[in-house]
CSV table of C-alpha atoms and ligand atoms in Angstrom, one decimal:
chain,number,residue,atom,x,y,z
A,29,MET,CA,24.7,-32.6,-1.6
A,30,PRO,CA,26.4,-31.6,1.6
A,31,VAL,CA,27.0,-27.9,0.9
A,32,THR,CA,24.5,-26.2,-1.5
A,33,CYS,CA,24.1,-22.6,-2.5
A,34,VAL,CA,21.0,-20.9,-3.9
A,35,ILE,CA,22.0,-17.8,-5.9
A,36,GLY,CA,19.7,-15.4,-7.8
A,37,LEU,CA,21.1,-14.9,-11.3
A,38,GLN,CA,19.2,-11.8,-12.2
A,39,TRP,CA,18.3,-8.6,-10.4
A,40,GLY,CA,16.7,-10.2,-7.3
A,41,ASP,CA,13.3,-11.7,-6.5
A,42,GLU,CA,13.9,-14.9,-8.6
A,43,ALA,CA,12.0,-16.9,-6.0
A,44,LYS,CA,15.0,-17.9,-4.0
A,45,GLY,CA,12.9,-18.2,-0.8
A,46,LYS,CA,10.7,-20.9,-2.4
A,47,LEU,CA,13.7,-22.9,-3.5
A,48,VAL,CA,15.5,-22.6,-0.2
A,49,ASP,CA,12.3,-23.8,1.6
A,50,LEU,CA,12.1,-26.8,-0.7
A,51,LEU,CA,15.7,-27.7,-0.2
A,52,THR,CA,15.7,-27.2,3.5
A,53,ASP,CA,14.6,-30.8,4.4
A,54,ARG,CA,17.8,-32.1,2.8
A,55,HIS,CA,20.0,-29.8,4.9
A,56,ASP,CA,20.9,-29.3,8.6
A,57,ILE,CA,21.8,-25.6,8.5
A,58,VAL,CA,20.5,-22.7,6.4
A,59,VAL,CA,22.6,-19.6,6.2
A,60,ARG,CA,22.0,-16.0,5.2
A,61,TYR,CA,25.4,-14.4,4.6
A,62,GLN,CA,25.0,-11.0,2.9
A,63,GLY,CA,22.5,-8.2,2.5
A,64,GLY,CA,20.0,-7.3,5.1
A,65,ALA,CA,16.4,-6.3,5.4
A,66,ASN,CA,16.5,-5.1,1.7
A,67,ALA,CA,15.7,-8.7,0.9
A,68,GLY,CA,12.1,-10.0,0.8
A,69,HIS,CA,11.9,-13.8,0.4
A,70,THR,CA,8.5,-15.4,0.1
A,71,VAL,CA,7.7,-18.9,1.3
A,72,VAL,CA,4.2,-20.4,0.7
A,73,ARG,CA,3.4,-23.4,2.9
A,74,ASP,CA,0.0,-25.1,3.1
A,75,GLY,CA,-1.5,-22.1,1.4
A,76,ARG,CA,0.0,-19.7,4.0
A,77,LYS,CA,2.2,-17.0,2.7
A,78,PHE,CA,5.3,-15.9,4.7
A,79,LYS,CA,7.6,-13.0,4.0
A,80,LEU,CA,11.1,-13.1,5.3
A,81,SER,CA,13.7,-10.3,5.3
A,82,LEU,CA,16.6,-11.3,7.4
A,83,ILE,CA,15.7,-14.6,8.9
A,84,PRO,CA,16.7,-17.6,6.7
A,85,SER,CA,13.9,-19.3,4.8
A,86,GLY,CA,14.8,-22.6,6.7
A,87,ILE,CA,13.0,-21.3,9.8
A,88,PHE,CA,9.8,-23.2,9.1
A,89,ARG,CA,11.5,-26.5,10.1
A,90,PRO,CA,12.3,-26.3,13.8
A,91,GLU,CA,15.0,-29.0,13.6
A,92,VAL,CA,17.0,-27.0,11.1
A,93,GLN,CA,19.6,-24.5,12.4
A,94,CYS,CA,19.2,-21.1,10.9
A,95,VAL,CA,22.3,-18.8,10.8
A,96,VAL,CA,22.7,-15.1,10.0
A,97,ALA,CA,26.4,-15.0,9.3
A,98,ALA,CA,29.0,-12.2,9.6
A,99,GLY,CA,28.4,-10.5,6.2
A,100,VAL,CA,24.8,-9.5,6.9
A,101,VAL,CA,24.0,-6.0,8.0
A,102,LEU,CA,21.4,-6.0,10.7
A,103,ASN,CA,18.8,-3.6,11.9
A,104,PRO,CA,18.1,-4.9,15.4
A,105,ALA,CA,14.6,-3.4,15.4
A,106,SER,CA,13.7,-5.1,12.1
A,107,VAL,CA,15.0,-8.5,13.1
A,108,LEU,CA,13.2,-8.4,16.4
A,109,GLY,CA,10.0,-7.4,14.6
A,110,GLU,CA,10.5,-10.4,12.3
A,111,ILE,CA,11.1,-12.7,15.2
A,112,ASP,CA,7.9,-11.5,16.9
A,113,GLY,CA,5.9,-11.8,13.7
A,114,LEU,CA,7.0,-15.4,13.2
A,115,ARG,CA,6.4,-16.4,16.8
A,116,ASN,CA,2.9,-14.9,16.6
A,117,LEU,CA,2.2,-17.2,13.7
A,118,GLY,CA,3.3,-20.2,15.8
A,119,ILE,CA,6.8,-20.6,14.2
A,120,LYS,CA,9.5,-21.6,16.6
A,121,VAL,CA,12.3,-19.0,16.8
A,122,ALA,CA,14.6,-19.9,19.7
A,123,GLU,CA,18.0,-21.6,19.7
A,124,ASN,CA,17.3,-22.5,16.1
A,125,LEU,CA,18.3,-19.0,15.1
A,126,MET,CA,21.9,-17.9,15.5
A,127,ILE,CA,23.2,-14.4,14.6
A,128,SER,CA,26.8,-13.5,14.2
A,129,ASP,CA,28.4,-11.2,16.7
A,130,ARG,CA,30.3,-9.8,13.7
A,131,CYS,CA,27.2,-8.5,11.8
A,132,HIS,CA,27.4,-4.8,11.3
A,133,VAL,CA,24.5,-2.8,12.9
A,134,ILE,CA,22.2,-0.4,11.1
A,135,PHE,CA,21.3,2.7,13.1
A,136,PRO,CA,18.7,5.4,12.3
A,137,TRP,CA,21.4,7.6,10.7
A,138,HIS,CA,22.1,5.0,8.1
A,139,VAL,CA,18.5,5.2,7.0
A,140,GLU,CA,18.7,8.9,6.8
A,141,GLU,CA,22.0,8.8,4.9
A,142,ASP,CA,20.4,6.4,2.4
A,143,ARG,CA,17.6,8.9,1.8
A,144,LEU,CA,20.0,11.9,1.4
A,145,LEU,CA,22.4,9.9,-0.9
A,146,GLU,CA,19.5,9.0,-3.2
A,147,GLN,CA,18.6,12.7,-3.4
A,148,GLN,CA,22.2,13.5,-4.3
A,149,CYS,CA,22.0,11.1,-7.3
A,150,GLY,CA,19.8,13.7,-9.0
A,151,ASP,CA,17.7,12.3,-11.8
A,152,GLU,CA,19.4,8.9,-11.7
A,153,PRO,CA,18.8,7.6,-8.2
A,154,ILE,CA,19.7,4.0,-7.5
A,155,GLY,CA,16.2,3.4,-6.2
A,156,THR,CA,17.4,1.7,-3.0
A,157,THR,CA,15.1,0.1,-0.5
A,158,LEU,CA,15.9,2.9,1.9
A,159,ARG,CA,16.8,0.4,4.6
A,160,GLY,CA,20.2,2.0,5.3
A,161,ILE,CA,22.0,-0.9,3.7
A,162,GLY,CA,24.6,1.0,1.6
A,163,PRO,CA,25.5,3.5,4.4
A,164,CYS,CA,26.0,0.7,6.9
A,165,TYR,CA,28.3,-1.3,4.5
A,166,ARG,CA,30.1,2.0,3.8
A,167,ASP,CA,30.8,2.5,7.5
A,168,LYS,CA,31.9,-1.1,7.7
A,169,VAL,CA,34.5,-0.6,5.0
A,170,GLY,CA,35.4,2.8,6.4
A,171,ARG,CA,35.8,1.2,9.9
A,172,GLY,CA,35.9,4.2,12.1
A,173,LEU,CA,32.2,4.8,12.5
A,174,ALA,CA,31.0,1.2,12.5
A,175,VAL,CA,29.4,-0.9,15.2
A,176,ARG,CA,29.2,-4.7,15.2
A,177,LEU,CA,26.6,-6.7,17.0
A,178,GLY,CA,29.2,-7.9,19.5
A,179,ASP,CA,30.1,-4.3,20.4
A,180,MET,CA,26.6,-3.8,21.8
A,181,PHE,CA,27.4,-6.2,24.7
A,182,ARG,CA,30.6,-4.5,25.7
A,183,PRO,CA,31.2,-1.8,28.3
A,184,GLY,CA,32.5,0.8,25.9
A,185,PHE,CA,29.3,0.8,23.8
A,186,GLU,CA,27.8,4.1,25.1
A,187,ALA,CA,31.1,5.9,24.5
A,188,GLN,CA,31.4,4.4,21.0
A,189,VAL,CA,27.9,5.5,20.1
A,190,GLU,CA,28.5,9.0,21.4
A,191,ARG,CA,31.7,9.4,19.4
A,192,ILE,CA,30.0,8.1,16.2
A,193,ILE,CA,27.0,10.4,16.7
A,194,GLY,CA,29.4,13.4,17.1
A,195,ALA,CA,30.9,12.5,13.7
A,196,LYS,CA,27.5,11.9,12.1
A,197,ARG,CA,26.3,15.3,13.3
A,198,ASP,CA,29.1,16.9,11.3
A,199,VAL,CA,28.2,14.9,8.2
A,200,PHE,CA,24.5,15.8,8.4
A,201,SER,CA,25.2,19.5,9.0
A,202,ALA,CA,27.6,19.6,6.0
A,203,LEU,CA,24.8,18.1,4.0
A,204,GLY,CA,22.4,20.8,5.2
A,205,SER,CA,20.3,18.2,7.0
A,206,ALA,CA,18.8,18.8,10.5
A,207,ALA,CA,18.8,15.1,11.2
A,208,GLY,CA,22.0,15.2,13.2
A,209,ALA,CA,20.6,17.6,15.8
A,210,ALA,CA,17.7,15.4,16.5
A,211,ILE,CA,19.8,12.3,17.5
A,212,ASP,CA,20.1,11.8,21.2
A,213,ALA,CA,23.2,9.7,21.9
A,214,LYS,CA,22.1,8.4,25.4
A,215,GLN,CA,18.7,7.5,24.1
A,216,VAL,CA,20.1,5.6,21.1
A,217,ALA,CA,22.6,3.7,23.2
A,218,ALA,CA,19.9,2.8,25.7
A,219,GLN,CA,17.6,1.7,23.0
A,220,TYR,CA,20.2,-0.5,21.3
A,221,ARG,CA,21.3,-2.0,24.7
A,222,GLY,CA,17.7,-3.0,25.0
A,223,TYR,CA,17.8,-4.6,21.6
A,224,ALA,CA,21.0,-6.4,22.5
A,225,GLU,CA,19.4,-7.9,25.6
A,226,ARG,CA,16.6,-9.3,23.6
A,227,LEU,CA,18.9,-10.6,20.8
A,228,ALA,CA,21.4,-12.1,23.3
A,229,PRO,CA,20.1,-15.7,23.2
A,230,HIS,CA,20.8,-15.7,19.4
A,231,VAL,CA,24.2,-14.0,19.2
A,232,ALA,CA,27.1,-16.4,18.6
A,233,ASP,CA,30.4,-16.8,16.8
A,234,THR,CA,28.8,-18.2,13.6
A,235,THR,CA,32.1,-18.2,11.8
A,236,ALA,CA,33.5,-20.8,14.2
A,237,TYR,CA,30.2,-22.7,14.2
A,238,LEU,CA,30.0,-22.9,10.4
A,239,LEU,CA,33.7,-24.0,10.1
A,240,ASP,CA,33.1,-26.8,12.7
A,241,ALA,CA,29.9,-27.8,10.8
A,242,VAL,CA,31.6,-28.1,7.4
A,243,GLU,CA,34.6,-29.9,8.8
A,244,ALA,CA,32.2,-32.4,10.4
A,245,GLY,CA,30.5,-32.9,7.1
A,246,ARG,CA,27.1,-31.3,8.1
A,247,ARG,CA,24.8,-30.3,5.3
A,248,LEU,CA,24.7,-26.5,4.7
A,249,LEU,CA,22.4,-24.5,2.6
A,250,PHE,CA,23.5,-21.0,1.7
A,251,GLU,CA,20.6,-18.6,0.9
A,252,GLY,CA,21.7,-15.8,-1.3
A,253,ALA,CA,19.9,-12.4,-1.1
A,254,GLN,CA,19.4,-10.1,-4.1
A,255,GLY,CA,20.7,-11.4,-7.4
A,256,ALA,CA,24.1,-11.6,-9.1
A,257,LEU,CA,23.5,-8.6,-11.4
A,258,LEU,CA,23.2,-6.5,-8.2
A,259,ASP,CA,26.6,-7.6,-7.0
A,260,ILE,CA,28.7,-4.6,-5.8
A,261,ASP,CA,31.7,-5.7,-7.8
A,262,HIS,CA,30.4,-7.7,-10.7
A,263,GLY,CA,26.9,-6.3,-11.2
A,264,THR,CA,25.5,-3.3,-13.1
A,265,PHE,CA,27.4,-0.7,-11.0
A,266,PRO,CA,26.4,1.8,-9.6
A,267,PHE,CA,22.8,0.4,-9.8
A,268,VAL,CA,23.6,-2.5,-7.5
A,269,THR,CA,23.4,-3.3,-3.8
A,270,SER,CA,26.3,-2.9,-1.5
A,271,SER,CA,27.3,-6.6,-1.0
A,272,ASN,CA,28.6,-9.5,-3.1
A,273,SER,CA,25.2,-11.0,-4.0
A,274,SER,CA,26.6,-13.3,-6.7
A,275,GLY,CA,28.0,-16.8,-5.9
A,276,VAL,CA,31.4,-15.3,-5.2
A,277,GLY,CA,30.0,-13.7,-2.0
A,278,VAL,CA,29.2,-17.0,-0.2
A,279,SER,CA,32.7,-17.4,1.3
A,280,VAL,CA,33.2,-13.7,2.0
A,281,GLY,CA,30.0,-13.4,4.0
A,282,SER,CA,29.9,-16.7,5.8
A,283,GLY,CA,33.6,-17.5,6.4
A,284,VAL,CA,33.2,-20.9,4.8
A,285,PRO,CA,35.9,-21.6,2.2
A,286,GLY,CA,34.7,-22.2,-1.4
A,287,ARG,CA,36.3,-25.6,-1.5
A,288,TYR,CA,33.5,-27.0,0.7
A,289,ILE,CA,30.7,-26.0,-1.8
A,290,SER,CA,29.4,-29.0,-3.7
A,291,LYS,CA,26.4,-27.7,-5.5
A,292,VAL,CA,25.3,-24.2,-6.7
A,293,PHE,CA,21.7,-23.7,-7.9
A,294,GLY,CA,21.3,-20.7,-10.1
A,295,VAL,CA,17.8,-19.3,-9.7
A,296,ILE,CA,16.2,-17.6,-12.6
A,297,LYS,CA,12.8,-16.3,-13.4
A,298,ALA,CA,11.5,-17.4,-16.8
A,299,TYR,CA,11.6,-13.6,-17.7
A,300,SER,CA,13.4,-10.6,-16.3
A,301,THR,CA,12.4,-8.1,-13.6
A,302,ARG,CA,14.2,-5.3,-11.9
A,303,VAL,CA,13.0,-3.0,-9.1
A,304,GLY,CA,14.9,0.4,-8.8
A,305,GLY,CA,17.0,2.2,-11.3
A,306,GLY,CA,19.6,1.0,-13.8
A,307,PRO,CA,19.7,-0.6,-17.3
A,308,LEU,CA,17.4,-3.5,-18.1
A,309,PRO,CA,18.1,-4.3,-21.8
A,310,THR,CA,15.1,-6.5,-22.4
A,311,GLU,CA,12.6,-4.3,-20.6
A,312,GLN,CA,9.1,-4.3,-22.1
A,313,ASP,CA,7.6,-1.0,-21.1
A,314,ASN,CA,4.4,-1.9,-22.9
A,315,ALA,CA,1.4,-4.2,-22.8
A,316,ILE,CA,3.6,-7.3,-22.7
A,317,GLY,CA,5.5,-6.0,-19.7
A,318,GLN,CA,2.2,-5.2,-18.0
A,319,GLN,CA,0.8,-8.6,-18.7
A,320,ILE,CA,3.9,-10.2,-17.1
A,321,ARG,CA,3.6,-7.8,-14.1
A,322,ASP,CA,-0.1,-8.7,-13.6
A,323,ARG,CA,0.3,-12.4,-14.0
A,324,GLY,CA,3.5,-12.6,-11.9
A,325,ASN,CA,2.2,-10.1,-9.3
A,326,GLU,CA,5.4,-8.3,-9.9
A,327,TYR,CA,5.3,-5.7,-7.1
A,328,GLY,CA,8.2,-5.5,-4.6
A,329,THR,CA,7.9,-7.7,-1.5
A,330,VAL,CA,9.7,-5.0,0.6
A,331,THR,CA,8.8,-1.7,-1.0
A,332,LYS,CA,5.6,-2.7,-3.0
A,333,ARG,CA,7.1,-0.8,-6.0
A,334,PRO,CA,6.0,-2.2,-9.4
A,335,ARG,CA,8.8,-4.2,-10.8
A,336,ARG,CA,10.0,-3.5,-14.3
A,337,CYS,CA,9.4,-6.5,-16.5
A,338,GLY,CA,10.9,-7.9,-19.7
A,339,TRP,CA,12.0,-10.9,-21.7
A,340,PHE,CA,14.5,-13.4,-20.5
A,341,ASP,CA,18.1,-12.2,-21.0
A,342,ALA,CA,20.3,-15.1,-21.7
A,343,VAL,CA,23.4,-12.9,-22.2
A,344,ALA,CA,23.1,-11.6,-18.6
A,345,ALA,CA,22.1,-14.9,-17.1
A,346,ARG,CA,24.9,-16.8,-18.8
A,347,TYR,CA,27.4,-14.3,-17.4
A,348,THR,CA,26.1,-14.7,-13.9
A,349,ALA,CA,25.8,-18.5,-14.1
A,350,ARG,CA,29.5,-18.6,-14.9
A,351,LEU,CA,30.4,-16.0,-12.3
A,352,SER,CA,28.5,-17.9,-9.6
A,353,GLY,CA,29.8,-21.3,-10.5
A,354,VAL,CA,26.3,-22.6,-11.2
A,355,ASP,CA,25.9,-26.4,-11.6
A,356,SER,CA,22.1,-26.5,-12.1
A,357,LEU,CA,19.4,-24.1,-13.0
A,358,ALA,CA,16.1,-23.5,-11.2
A,359,VAL,CA,13.6,-21.9,-13.7
A,360,MET,CA,10.9,-20.2,-11.6
A,361,LEU,CA,7.6,-18.6,-12.4
A,362,LEU,CA,7.3,-20.4,-15.8
A,363,ASP,CA,3.5,-20.3,-15.4
A,364,VAL,CA,3.5,-16.5,-15.7
A,365,LEU,CA,4.4,-16.8,-19.4
A,366,SER,CA,1.5,-19.1,-20.3
A,367,GLU,CA,-1.1,-17.5,-22.7
A,368,LEU,CA,1.4,-15.3,-24.5
A,369,PRO,CA,1.2,-16.1,-28.2
A,370,GLU,CA,5.0,-16.1,-28.5
A,371,VAL,CA,7.9,-15.7,-26.1
A,372,LYS,CA,11.3,-14.2,-26.7
A,373,ILE,CA,14.8,-14.8,-25.4
A,374,CYS,CA,17.6,-12.3,-25.8
A,375,THR,CA,20.5,-14.3,-27.1
A,376,ALA,CA,23.0,-11.5,-27.9
A,377,TYR,CA,23.4,-7.8,-27.8
A,378,GLU,CA,24.2,-5.3,-30.5
A,379,LEU,CA,26.6,-2.6,-29.4
A,380,ASP,CA,28.1,0.0,-31.8
A,381,GLY,CA,27.2,-2.1,-34.8
A,382,ARG,CA,28.8,-5.3,-33.4
A,383,LYS,CA,27.0,-8.4,-32.1
A,384,ILE,CA,28.3,-9.4,-28.7
A,385,THR,CA,27.5,-12.2,-26.3
A,386,ASN,CA,29.6,-11.0,-23.4
A,387,PHE,CA,28.0,-8.9,-20.7
A,388,PRO,CA,29.3,-5.3,-20.7
A,389,GLY,CA,31.1,-4.1,-17.6
A,390,HIS,CA,29.8,-0.5,-17.7
A,391,ALA,CA,26.2,0.4,-17.0
A,392,ASP,CA,26.4,3.1,-19.8
A,393,ASP,CA,27.3,0.4,-22.4
A,394,LEU,CA,24.6,-1.9,-21.1
A,395,ARG,CA,22.1,1.0,-21.5
A,396,ARG,CA,23.2,1.4,-25.2
A,397,VAL,CA,22.8,-2.3,-26.2
A,398,THR,CA,20.0,-3.5,-28.5
A,399,PRO,CA,18.9,-7.0,-27.6
A,400,VAL,CA,18.9,-9.6,-30.3
A,401,TYR,CA,15.9,-11.8,-29.8
A,402,GLU,CA,15.0,-15.4,-30.7
A,403,THR,CA,11.2,-15.9,-30.9
A,404,LEU,CA,9.7,-19.1,-29.7
A,405,PRO,CA,6.0,-20.2,-29.9
A,406,GLY,CA,4.1,-19.7,-26.7
A,407,TRP,CA,1.7,-22.2,-24.9
A,408,ARG,CA,-1.9,-21.6,-23.9
A,409,ASP,CA,-2.4,-24.4,-21.4
A,410,ASP,CA,-2.5,-23.9,-17.7
A,411,ILE,CA,0.7,-25.5,-16.4
A,412,THR,CA,0.2,-24.7,-12.7
A,413,GLY,CA,-0.6,-28.4,-11.9
A,414,ALA,CA,2.4,-30.0,-13.6
A,415,VAL,CA,4.6,-32.1,-11.4
A,416,ARG,CA,6.7,-33.8,-14.1
A,417,LEU,CA,8.5,-32.4,-17.1
A,418,ASP,CA,6.5,-34.5,-19.5
A,419,GLN,CA,3.3,-32.8,-18.2
A,420,LEU,CA,4.5,-29.5,-19.6
A,421,PRO,CA,3.3,-28.5,-23.1
A,422,THR,CA,5.9,-29.1,-25.8
A,423,ASN,CA,6.5,-25.4,-26.3
A,424,ALA,CA,7.0,-24.8,-22.6
A,425,ARG,CA,9.6,-27.6,-22.5
A,426,LYS,CA,11.3,-26.2,-25.6
A,427,TYR,CA,11.5,-22.8,-24.0
A,428,VAL,CA,13.1,-24.3,-20.8
A,429,ASP,CA,15.5,-26.4,-22.9
A,430,ARG,CA,16.6,-23.4,-24.9
A,431,ILE,CA,17.4,-21.5,-21.8
A,432,SER,CA,19.4,-24.4,-20.5
A,433,GLU,CA,21.3,-24.7,-23.8
A,434,LEU,CA,22.1,-21.0,-23.9
A,435,LEU,CA,23.3,-20.9,-20.3
A,436,GLY,CA,25.2,-24.2,-20.7
A,437,ARG,CA,23.7,-25.8,-17.6
A,438,PRO,CA,21.1,-28.4,-16.9
A,439,VAL,CA,17.7,-27.5,-15.4
A,440,GLY,CA,17.2,-29.1,-12.0
A,441,VAL,CA,14.0,-27.5,-11.0
A,442,VAL,CA,11.0,-25.9,-12.8
A,443,SER,CA,8.5,-23.9,-10.7
A,444,VAL,CA,5.0,-23.5,-12.0
A,445,GLY,CA,3.3,-21.7,-9.0
A,446,PRO,CA,4.2,-20.2,-5.6
A,447,ASP,CA,3.2,-23.3,-3.6
A,448,ARG,CA,5.7,-26.0,-2.6
A,449,ARG,CA,3.7,-28.6,-4.6
A,450,GLN,CA,3.9,-26.6,-7.8
A,451,THR,CA,7.4,-27.7,-8.4
A,452,ILE,CA,9.0,-30.1,-10.9
A,453,PHE,CA,12.3,-31.7,-9.9
A,454,ALA,CA,13.9,-32.5,-13.2
A,455,GLU,CA,17.1,-34.2,-12.0
B,28,LIG,P1,13.0,-14.0,-3.6
B,28,LIG,O1,13.3,-12.6,-3.1
B,28,LIG,O2,14.0,-14.4,-4.6
B,28,LIG,O3,12.8,-15.0,-2.6
B,28,LIG,O4,11.6,-13.8,-4.4
B,28,LIG,P2,10.3,-13.0,-3.9
B,28,LIG,O5,9.7,-13.7,-2.8
B,28,LIG,O6,10.7,-11.6,-3.7
B,28,LIG,O7,9.4,-13.0,-5.3
B,28,LIG,C1,9.0,-14.2,-5.8
B,28,LIG,C2,7.5,-14.2,-5.9
B,28,LIG,O8,7.0,-15.2,-6.8
B,28,LIG,C3,6.8,-14.5,-4.6
B,28,LIG,O9,5.6,-13.8,-4.4
B,28,LIG,C4,6.5,-16.0,-4.7
B,28,LIG,O10,5.5,-16.5,-3.8
B,28,LIG,C5,6.2,-16.1,-6.1
B,28,LIG,N1,6.5,-17.4,-6.8
B,28,LIG,C6,7.5,-18.3,-6.5
B,28,LIG,N2,7.6,-19.3,-7.4
B,28,LIG,C7,6.5,-19.0,-8.3
B,28,LIG,C8,6.1,-19.7,-9.5
B,28,LIG,O11,6.6,-20.6,-10.0
B,28,LIG,N3,5.0,-19.1,-10.1
B,28,LIG,C9,4.4,-18.0,-9.6
B,28,LIG,N4,3.3,-17.5,-10.3
B,28,LIG,N5,4.8,-17.4,-8.5
B,28,LIG,C10,5.9,-17.8,-7.9
B,29,LIG,P1,15.7,-10.2,-2.7
B,29,LIG,O1,16.7,-10.9,-1.8
B,29,LIG,C1,15.2,-7.1,-5.7
B,29,LIG,C2,17.7,-3.5,-5.2
B,29,LIG,C3,17.0,-2.2,-4.9
B,29,LIG,C4,17.9,-1.2,-5.6
B,29,LIG,C5,19.3,-1.8,-5.3
B,29,LIG,C6,20.0,-1.2,-4.1
B,29,LIG,O2,14.3,-10.2,-2.3
B,29,LIG,O3,15.9,-10.7,-4.1
B,29,LIG,P2,19.7,-1.4,-1.5
B,29,LIG,O4,18.5,-1.1,-0.6
B,29,LIG,O5,20.1,-2.8,-1.4
B,29,LIG,O6,20.8,-0.4,-1.4
B,29,LIG,O7,19.1,-1.2,-3.0
B,29,LIG,O8,19.1,-3.2,-5.1
B,29,LIG,N1,17.4,-4.6,-4.3
B,29,LIG,C7,16.6,-5.6,-4.6
B,29,LIG,N2,15.9,-5.9,-5.7
B,29,LIG,N3,15.3,-8.0,-4.7
B,29,LIG,C8,16.1,-7.7,-3.6
B,29,LIG,O9,16.3,-8.7,-2.7
B,29,LIG,C9,16.7,-6.5,-3.5
B,29,LIG,N4,17.5,-6.0,-2.6
B,29,LIG,C10,17.9,-4.8,-3.1
B,29,LIG,O10,15.7,-2.2,-5.4
B,29,LIG,O11,17.7,-1.2,-7.0
B,30,LIG,MG1,12.5,-10.7,-3.0
């Protein structure tokens, strides 16, 4: 499998970090290509838990090259903090981490704009991670007020920052915010020059590097952030993130053409979670939801917010599996459902008196659907020690098989606990 992608098929936190770490030893290069420090990927190795935001989950193998590609938005202070944190834990972060000079840079005003924008949404905020992700991508698309990592090394950087801050002051004062007045252009430019100096050993033309790598037949692993239902174009807009987080985003963010991709893993939790606002048709705002939250420790990696929990939604996941070109499914956190007397899968929606199996394109329609459930018997056994499919209770296997059938894809991986060892490779 020379070029593999790991794509979350739900609303994020599907345990992509665990799968990427597991697949890393079969690859030469691990690439993050969209999103930013809104992501929180957990890797558990030898009982130690690591949380990564921007740095690819391949970082634990020093011989693997980690790449943060052009489509990522980067807060230099966050990435430097993450690098320091990993080094303090004895993890090598040196030439094995490469960051694109094309990455767009997050400044303090983006974080402030994120906060103000959330307030302007009234009683229906998006529930962002407040990391300045949306405002940074907006400036990228708008072009005039954007800074790329490569700009921070150029002579015109101070003047560029001063001009942008002038424009941002106007924006803030129009919004009635005092934040603009507090920004000191010289100080920001000097601070970011300092960041640039520290990041310099990692900054490179990753687009050229990745094109050379695929043309030479090297084995690449693309690590998606967020989940396909949070995709800016194909997700539950406007309750989405600001990048293409479904499989279609791999080429856009990395610069590697889709024709080189040979395998796409679609990562799903055995149930549904969502953090932040927006419709979640199968949400269980009741004792079952709480049981899933407790057993799955469903609290945000980044923001610590309790995640909303519900039954597995096969309508949504079938849509995103198709959208992302998924070959094989990785069913994660199956152990969380143990002990429930019965488990449910949403196999269709009812909308305006009609039964549908296609995923509605408008969030308002998705909010109005009634899930149609299929109920399967649960299993009581502890499955956290299973290493082969035939060690799973029959009902757990039936549940996984039914998901596979509904999504029209084989299951390649089943995860029964956070540790690397708690994994069943089914293929
Ligand atoms: P990501 O953002 O997709 O990488 O996922 P997160 O790291 O945000 O959330 C997944 C959480 O589930 C982490 O705390 C993992 O350690 C944990 N985890 C991963 N696989 C399993 C599993 O099979 N069972 C259980 N119980 N926890 C898991
Ligand atoms: P990983 O990679 C879960 C959600 C936020 C919010 C929406 C927009 O760990 O799966 P943003 O800050 O991106 O503008 O927020 O997207 N969100 C995530 N939810 N996992 C993530 O990343 C997320 N990244 C963003 O909660 O609803
Ligand atoms: Mg996460």
